[in-house]
mmCIF file with all atom_site columns, C-alpha atoms in Angstrom:
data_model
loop_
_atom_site.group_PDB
_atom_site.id
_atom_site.type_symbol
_atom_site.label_atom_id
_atom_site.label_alt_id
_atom_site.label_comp_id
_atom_site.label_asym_id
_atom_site.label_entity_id
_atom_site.label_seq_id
_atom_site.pdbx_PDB_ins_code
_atom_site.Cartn_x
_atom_site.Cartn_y
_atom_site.Cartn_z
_atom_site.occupancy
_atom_site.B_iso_or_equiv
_atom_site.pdbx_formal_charge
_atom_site.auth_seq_id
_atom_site.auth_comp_id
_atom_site.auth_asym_id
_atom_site.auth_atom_id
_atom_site.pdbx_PDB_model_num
ATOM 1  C CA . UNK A 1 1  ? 53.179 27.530  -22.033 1.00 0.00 ? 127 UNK A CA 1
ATOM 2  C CA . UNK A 1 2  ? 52.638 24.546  -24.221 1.00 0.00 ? 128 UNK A CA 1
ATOM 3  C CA . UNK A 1 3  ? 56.412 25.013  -25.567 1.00 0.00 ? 129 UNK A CA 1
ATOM 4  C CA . UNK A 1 4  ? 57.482 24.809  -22.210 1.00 0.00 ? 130 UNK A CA 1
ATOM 5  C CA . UNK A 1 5  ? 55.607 21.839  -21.408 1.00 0.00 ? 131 UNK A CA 1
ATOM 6  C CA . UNK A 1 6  ? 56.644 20.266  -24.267 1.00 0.00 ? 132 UNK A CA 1
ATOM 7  C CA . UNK A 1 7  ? 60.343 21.009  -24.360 1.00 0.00 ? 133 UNK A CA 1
ATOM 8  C CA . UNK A 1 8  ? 60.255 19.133  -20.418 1.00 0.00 ? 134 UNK A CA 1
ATOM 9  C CA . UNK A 1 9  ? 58.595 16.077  -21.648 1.00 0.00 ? 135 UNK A CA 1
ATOM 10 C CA . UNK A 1 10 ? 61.561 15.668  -24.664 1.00 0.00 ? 136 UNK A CA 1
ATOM 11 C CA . UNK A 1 11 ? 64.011 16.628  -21.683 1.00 0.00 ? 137 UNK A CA 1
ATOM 12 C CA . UNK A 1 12 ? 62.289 13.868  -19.298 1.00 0.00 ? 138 UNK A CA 1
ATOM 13 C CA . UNK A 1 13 ? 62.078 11.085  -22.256 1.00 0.00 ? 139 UNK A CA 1
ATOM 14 C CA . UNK A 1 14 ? 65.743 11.601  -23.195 1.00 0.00 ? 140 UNK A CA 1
ATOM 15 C CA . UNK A 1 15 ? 66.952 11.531  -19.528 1.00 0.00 ? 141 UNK A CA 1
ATOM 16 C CA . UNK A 1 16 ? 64.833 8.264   -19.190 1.00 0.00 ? 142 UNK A CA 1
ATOM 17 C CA . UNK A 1 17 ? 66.616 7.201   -22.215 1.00 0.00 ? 143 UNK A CA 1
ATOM 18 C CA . UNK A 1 18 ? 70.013 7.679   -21.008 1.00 0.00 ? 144 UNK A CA 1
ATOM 19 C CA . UNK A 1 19 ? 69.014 5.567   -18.423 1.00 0.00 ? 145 UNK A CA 1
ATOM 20 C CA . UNK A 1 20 ? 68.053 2.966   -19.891 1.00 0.00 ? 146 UNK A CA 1
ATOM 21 C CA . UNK A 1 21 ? 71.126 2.859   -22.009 1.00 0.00 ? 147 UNK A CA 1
ATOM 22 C CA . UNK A 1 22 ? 73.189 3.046   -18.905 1.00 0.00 ? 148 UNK A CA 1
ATOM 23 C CA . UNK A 1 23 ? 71.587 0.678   -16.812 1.00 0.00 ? 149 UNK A CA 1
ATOM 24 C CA . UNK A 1 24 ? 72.054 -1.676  -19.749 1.00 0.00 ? 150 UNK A CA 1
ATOM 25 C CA . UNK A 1 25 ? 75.604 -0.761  -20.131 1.00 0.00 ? 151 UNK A CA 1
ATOM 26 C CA . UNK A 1 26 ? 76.315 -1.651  -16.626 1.00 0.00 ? 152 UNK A CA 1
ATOM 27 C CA . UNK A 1 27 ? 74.468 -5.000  -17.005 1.00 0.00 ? 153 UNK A CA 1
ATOM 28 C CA . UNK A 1 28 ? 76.277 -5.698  -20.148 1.00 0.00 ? 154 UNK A CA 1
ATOM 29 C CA . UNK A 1 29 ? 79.819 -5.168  -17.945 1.00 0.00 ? 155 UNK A CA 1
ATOM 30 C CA . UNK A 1 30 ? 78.763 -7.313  -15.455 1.00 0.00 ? 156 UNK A CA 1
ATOM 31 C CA . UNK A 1 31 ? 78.419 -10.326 -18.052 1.00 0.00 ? 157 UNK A CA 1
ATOM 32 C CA . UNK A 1 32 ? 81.976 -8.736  -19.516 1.00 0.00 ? 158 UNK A CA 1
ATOM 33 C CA . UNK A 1 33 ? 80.436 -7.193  -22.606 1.00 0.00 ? 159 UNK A CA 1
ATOM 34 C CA . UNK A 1 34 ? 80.426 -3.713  -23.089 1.00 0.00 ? 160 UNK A CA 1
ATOM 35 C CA . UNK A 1 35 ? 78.428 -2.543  -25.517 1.00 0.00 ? 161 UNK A CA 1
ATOM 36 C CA . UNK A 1 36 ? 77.625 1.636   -26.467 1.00 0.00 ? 162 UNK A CA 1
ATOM 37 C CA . UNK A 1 37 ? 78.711 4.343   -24.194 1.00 0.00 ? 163 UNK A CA 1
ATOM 38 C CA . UNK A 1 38 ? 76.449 7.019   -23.093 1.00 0.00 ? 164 UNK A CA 1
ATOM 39 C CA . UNK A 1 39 ? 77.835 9.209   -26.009 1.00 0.00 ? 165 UNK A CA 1
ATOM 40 C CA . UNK A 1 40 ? 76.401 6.549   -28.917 1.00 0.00 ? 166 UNK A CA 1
ATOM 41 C CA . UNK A 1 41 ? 80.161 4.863   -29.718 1.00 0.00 ? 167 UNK A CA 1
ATOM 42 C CA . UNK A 1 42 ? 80.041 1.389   -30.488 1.00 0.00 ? 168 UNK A CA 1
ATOM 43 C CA . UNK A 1 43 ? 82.622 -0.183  -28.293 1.00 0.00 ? 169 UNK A CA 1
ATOM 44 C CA . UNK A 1 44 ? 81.974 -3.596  -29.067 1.00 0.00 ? 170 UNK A CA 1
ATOM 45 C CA . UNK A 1 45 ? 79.715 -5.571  -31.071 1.00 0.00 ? 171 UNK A CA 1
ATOM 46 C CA . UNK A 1 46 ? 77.041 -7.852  -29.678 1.00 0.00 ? 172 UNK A CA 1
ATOM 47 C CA . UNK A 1 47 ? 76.186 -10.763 -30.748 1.00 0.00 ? 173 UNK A CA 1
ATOM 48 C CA . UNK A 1 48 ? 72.465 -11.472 -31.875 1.00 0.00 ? 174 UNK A CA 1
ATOM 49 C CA . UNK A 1 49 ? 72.480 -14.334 -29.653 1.00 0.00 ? 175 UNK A CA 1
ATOM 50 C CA . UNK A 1 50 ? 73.099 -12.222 -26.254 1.00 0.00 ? 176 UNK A CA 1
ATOM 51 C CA . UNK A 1 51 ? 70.704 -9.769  -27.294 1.00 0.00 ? 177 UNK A CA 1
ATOM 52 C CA . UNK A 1 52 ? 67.877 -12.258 -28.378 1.00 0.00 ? 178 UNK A CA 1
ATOM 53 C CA . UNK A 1 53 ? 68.228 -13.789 -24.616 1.00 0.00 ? 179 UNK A CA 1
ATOM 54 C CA . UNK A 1 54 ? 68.463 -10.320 -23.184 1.00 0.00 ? 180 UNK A CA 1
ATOM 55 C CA . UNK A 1 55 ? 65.697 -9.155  -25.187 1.00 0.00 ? 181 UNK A CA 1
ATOM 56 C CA . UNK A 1 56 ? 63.030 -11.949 -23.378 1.00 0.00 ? 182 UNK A CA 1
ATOM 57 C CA . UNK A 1 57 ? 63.550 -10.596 -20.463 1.00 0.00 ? 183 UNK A CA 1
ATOM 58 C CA . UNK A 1 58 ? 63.467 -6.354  -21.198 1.00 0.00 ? 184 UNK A CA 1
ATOM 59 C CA . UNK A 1 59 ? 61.713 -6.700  -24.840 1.00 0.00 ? 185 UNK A CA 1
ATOM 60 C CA . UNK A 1 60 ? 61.757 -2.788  -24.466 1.00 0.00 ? 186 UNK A CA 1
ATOM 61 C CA . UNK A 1 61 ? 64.902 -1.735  -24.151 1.00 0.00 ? 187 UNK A CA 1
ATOM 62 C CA . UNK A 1 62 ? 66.824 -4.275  -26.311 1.00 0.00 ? 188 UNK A CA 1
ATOM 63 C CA . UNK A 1 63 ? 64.577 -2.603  -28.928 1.00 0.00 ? 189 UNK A CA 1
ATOM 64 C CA . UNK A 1 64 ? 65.880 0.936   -27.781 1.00 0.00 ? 190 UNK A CA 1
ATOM 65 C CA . UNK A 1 65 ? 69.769 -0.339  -28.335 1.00 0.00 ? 191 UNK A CA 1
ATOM 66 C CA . UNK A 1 66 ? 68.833 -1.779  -31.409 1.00 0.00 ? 192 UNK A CA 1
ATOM 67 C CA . UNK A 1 67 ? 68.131 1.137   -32.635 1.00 0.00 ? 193 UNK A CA 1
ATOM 68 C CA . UNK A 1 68 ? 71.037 2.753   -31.368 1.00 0.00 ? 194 UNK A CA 1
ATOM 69 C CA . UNK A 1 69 ? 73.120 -0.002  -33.531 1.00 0.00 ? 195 UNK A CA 1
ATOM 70 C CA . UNK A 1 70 ? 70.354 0.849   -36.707 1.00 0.00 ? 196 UNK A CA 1
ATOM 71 C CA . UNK A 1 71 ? 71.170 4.325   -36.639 1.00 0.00 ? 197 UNK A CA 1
ATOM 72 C CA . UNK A 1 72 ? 75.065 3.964   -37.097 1.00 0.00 ? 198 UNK A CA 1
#
């Protein structure tokens, strides 16, 4: 039982994840960046500067893609 419930909270935290990174994706096009896909590949590097403005706004998930970049 607690396997189960586990192994749905990792599924529900790495779906919220994914959207996250899509949703900032999609923001990211519409100021003609494009950043990671979905599948981790850099596609183009940000500058610090766009993600330090980003950032004031959603402190959270400019954290979350910075990781993404960390772990390359």
């Amino acid at each position: 039982l607690f396997d189960d419930l586990a192994s749905e909270i990792v599924a529900e935290v790495n779906e919220g994840q994914r959207q996250l990174e899509a949703d900032y994706i999609e923001i990211l096009k519409g100021n003609g960046i494009t950043f990671y896909s979905i599948d981790r590949e850099p596609l183009k590097e940000m500058t610090k500067s766009v993600i330090d403005e980003f950032g004031k706004a959603n402190p959270n998930l400019v954290k979350y893609v910075e990781g993404i970049d960390a772990a390359r």
